Amino acid sequence: IAWSALGHSAASAEASSRSVHEATPFGVLSQTSDPWSKYTTDSKDSHPMLMEMKRTMTATSGLFDVLLKEMESTLASGDQREEASVIGSCLSDILLGTSWVLQVPPSGSDDATKAEKLIHWSMLTSLVAATPCHVARDGMLSQRHEARACAAAMWTIKGISAGLADDGLSQSDDSVSDPPTPLVLRQILARAESLLPKLPPNWGTMDPGIADGATDAVPTPFRPGIAAPFLYTPLLAWDLHTLSGTIFATMLGNGFESLPTSSDILLAARTLLVGRMIQAMITPFGFELGPDDEDEDYLLDFWLEPEIESEGRALAELCDSCNGFIKSNSFGDAAPMARRATTPGPSKYHGGIGRAILPFARSLVLLLRTCSSVSTQRRKKGGTEGVKETDDDRKLHQVLVNEELMTYEDGLLILREFGGPLPSSIVSQASNAVGAEMTWRSLIQRWLVAVKGFEMHHGSRGNSLISSIDPTITFRAVPISDESGPTEARTSANGDSAHFEDTGDEDQVMLEADADHVEELAAGDELEGPVDMIGDMEMENSEEEMMGFAEQELGETVSGIARNSAGADIYDDSSEDGSFDGGPATGIRLKDSEKEFAFVSRSPIIPHQPSLLGTQLIGPGTRGAPFEFEAATLVTRDLSHLGMIHRKDEPTNCLIRLPKSFVELYGLVNRVKGRDSTSVEENDDAGSAETAICLLTGSVMRSGSPRRPYNRSARPPGTCTLHARQTGSGIGIFFLVQKCTVLVMHNNKSAYSASVFVDQHGEEDPGLRRGRPLFLNEARYKALEHLWRQQGIPREVAQIRSTSDRVIRDNWY
């Protein structure tokens, strides 16, 4: 979580100054600038924004040091207490593309011991791929799915042997039992047509200092690393903002004698940025090619025309090669990069991929500034300053203080400023990645092998690479249940009785779908426009009514997604039965321990899990429930966490446009209120409730009704609080019409802020008591928008509440 907070702090700061809506006499323009304004050589160690991120990075690095010491004292054996570096080793493997998949032989393994270890790794990778390891906002997964993930982690930590039987479960014993084998492993065992090498009890290791000796040896799984699966997630499957925070914070965890040099910092930045470029190429909708009639003339400001042509062709060839390998049926080398004339012009590839990696490249610049400053400060304290300046020191300094660097709208240009490999040099293998023994081309190939092997374990249907490791082991095409256990019956969605071996309606639909349709589902279709979940309708002070408005606007399907994102169990299976599906079991009394562990052995952790690369089937969901393609597509889009792409000449509006005159705004609100069919007699509170306008979405709602009970435990959250949870992860900005003031909100805390409507003398009129004409103050509105862009709303709420004599009750609005 700390690593993610660091990486996404840089991402949010970067986004606050990219494509900002700027009104000029020549029209509306999108302006991109440095989020740390006035960052110069003189302020490179004392800039206010730098100091804030330094505190985050230093705290994250310190937390990592504490973790290592706790691991040494708790887990490490006596002889290896000074070698507890398994986390650093895993992170190094991620950067270098080192994976057990690289050791899978093309025609099976003749070494029985090695084959058994690889089979175990394939089984564990299926568990890793079926576990949510990215940091999602609150409510993205229901509590039952989070409990299921926790149960799978408990099973991993205990090192329990995998089996089809309900091992570890007791029917009558009141003591805490061991978690059962997770569903994905049970599916592998059930589908196998021959006996698999069983995971022995206490498999892997809990010792963080264990060494495997030879570099070609199959590594021993570190059970806490499997339980926290990001340590065994390949680079191209990471949220690279989180990974960048991980790498730079971990580099600072070394002692004074091993602090990162400028060469280390730049090499890490180049590797991460090249990884983001490959990630954008292989993920669905990872980059956008501009229309044929749109020129990429802005590239000529920084590139010569032959350079644009050369890099564009290299990008097209690299993209075709990477995607050809991902879609191939082997783990051999990527397809040859034969130069060809692409249908879109080379400048389209140059511009499209350059814009795709631009947000991450700008975030890396901010992290480089922070890491370099912290490293320099620690060297001064350690007395190691004064070493002769190197070329990389000068290169890093030039990158950090370049005033124009953060105004570029081409990520490839930032890659060139980093001294990284351009696509033409990658294609020609003219540059080395790490030392003289590995080229960038070979490093990219290792990344692709790792992510392809990871993706082939996708979902909870029991997919694996075991047949590639040992061709004598075959699997059934369709996952079935435990044949050794009792035959359980279930009630399907249409009320008919079905056998336990049935795979469910949604599984059958997905298995019969054609490959193109599956790929389209996994990738998600483009939305034609932004979705307004609530519209401009009024809201009562209840979550149920808000859900009703969502259903009126978008129908039951999208409303279900809205409920799911708020933590409801729209796709969850019931915890009252023992079958895979959500229907009640007939004639079966479920063991209490199975219910205790959220049915981790009978249901997927992530319902309708999307395919990362769009090449696999969408994972199973509630058995017996109808599969909704549109809903699954929306879930796929919602779980995408690989990063934003930049769109040229499309300014972003954070806050809605308000009328210049308050009278005009008041009239618009009254017209919206007139749509409500509820009369005052039917609802006496309607006339006394305040009207609030969400400045982020434009929704109009009632809030602050005086009829709600004052008892904190009996008081439900207000409509503004519910709306902020659903649309802004707890962050909200509202304009209270009757009070003529701005309400800022963070979770259940809220505070009054300065009004954006003032009279001709610049004075506010709280409560509309003076009756003077009020007009929108553009400067105040821009300041409010800038505060939201800089993620400053939580800090503003805390500051206002701490300096006020009276504060608003929690959950009041």
Coordinates of N, CA and C in Angstrom, one line a residue, residues 100 116-126 199 218-222 226 232 457:
W100 N 10.1 -18.7 -13.7 CA 10.2 -20.2 -13.8 C 9.8 -20.6 -15.2
E116 N 8.9 -31.9 -11.5 CA 7.9 -31.8 -10.4 C 7.9 -30.4 -9.8
K117 N 9.1 -29.8 -9.7 CA 9.1 -28.4 -9.2 C 8.4 -27.4 -10.1
L118 N 8.6 -27.6 -11.4 CA 7.9 -26.7 -12.3 C 6.4 -26.9 -12.3
I119 N 6.0 -28.1 -12.1 CA 4.5 -28.4 -12.0 C 4.0 -27.7 -10.8
H120 N 4.7 -27.7 -9.7 CA 4.3 -27.0 -8.5 C 4.2 -25.5 -8.7
W121 N 5.2 -25.0 -9.4 CA 5.2 -23.6 -9.7 C 4.0 -23.2 -10.6
S122 N 3.6 -24.1 -11.5 CA 2.5 -23.8 -12.4 C 1.2 -23.8 -11.6
M123 N 1.0 -24.7 -10.6 CA -0.1 -24.7 -9.8 C -0.2 -23.4 -8.9
L124 N 0.9 -23.0 -8.4 CA 1.0 -21.8 -7.5 C 0.7 -20.5 -8.4
T125 N 1.2 -20.5 -9.6 CA 1.0 -19.4 -10.4 C -0.5 -19.2 -10.8
S126 N -1.2 -20.3 -10.9 CA -2.7 -20.3 -11.1 C -3.3 -19.6 -9.9
L199 N 1.4 -31.2 -4.0 CA 2.1 -30.2 -3.2 C 2.3 -30.8 -1.8
V218 N 15.6 -24.2 -10.3 CA 14.2 -23.8 -10.1 C 14.1 -23.2 -8.7
P219 N 13.7 -21.9 -8.6 CA 13.7 -21.3 -7.2 C 12.6 -21.9 -6.3
T220 N 12.9 -21.8 -5.0 CA 12.0 -22.3 -4.0 C 10.9 -21.3 -3.7
P221 N 9.6 -21.6 -3.8 CA 8.6 -20.6 -3.5 C 8.7 -20.1 -2.1
F222 N 8.6 -18.8 -2.0 CA 8.6 -18.1 -0.6 C 7.1 -17.9 -0.3
I226 N 4.0 -15.7 -2.2 CA 2.8 -16.3 -2.9 C 1.5 -15.7 -2.3
Y232 N 5.5 -12.1 -7.2 CA 5.6 -13.1 -8.2 C 4.8 -12.7 -9.5
H457 N -2.4 -18.8 -17.1 CA -3.0 -19.4 -15.9 C -4.2 -18.6 -15.4

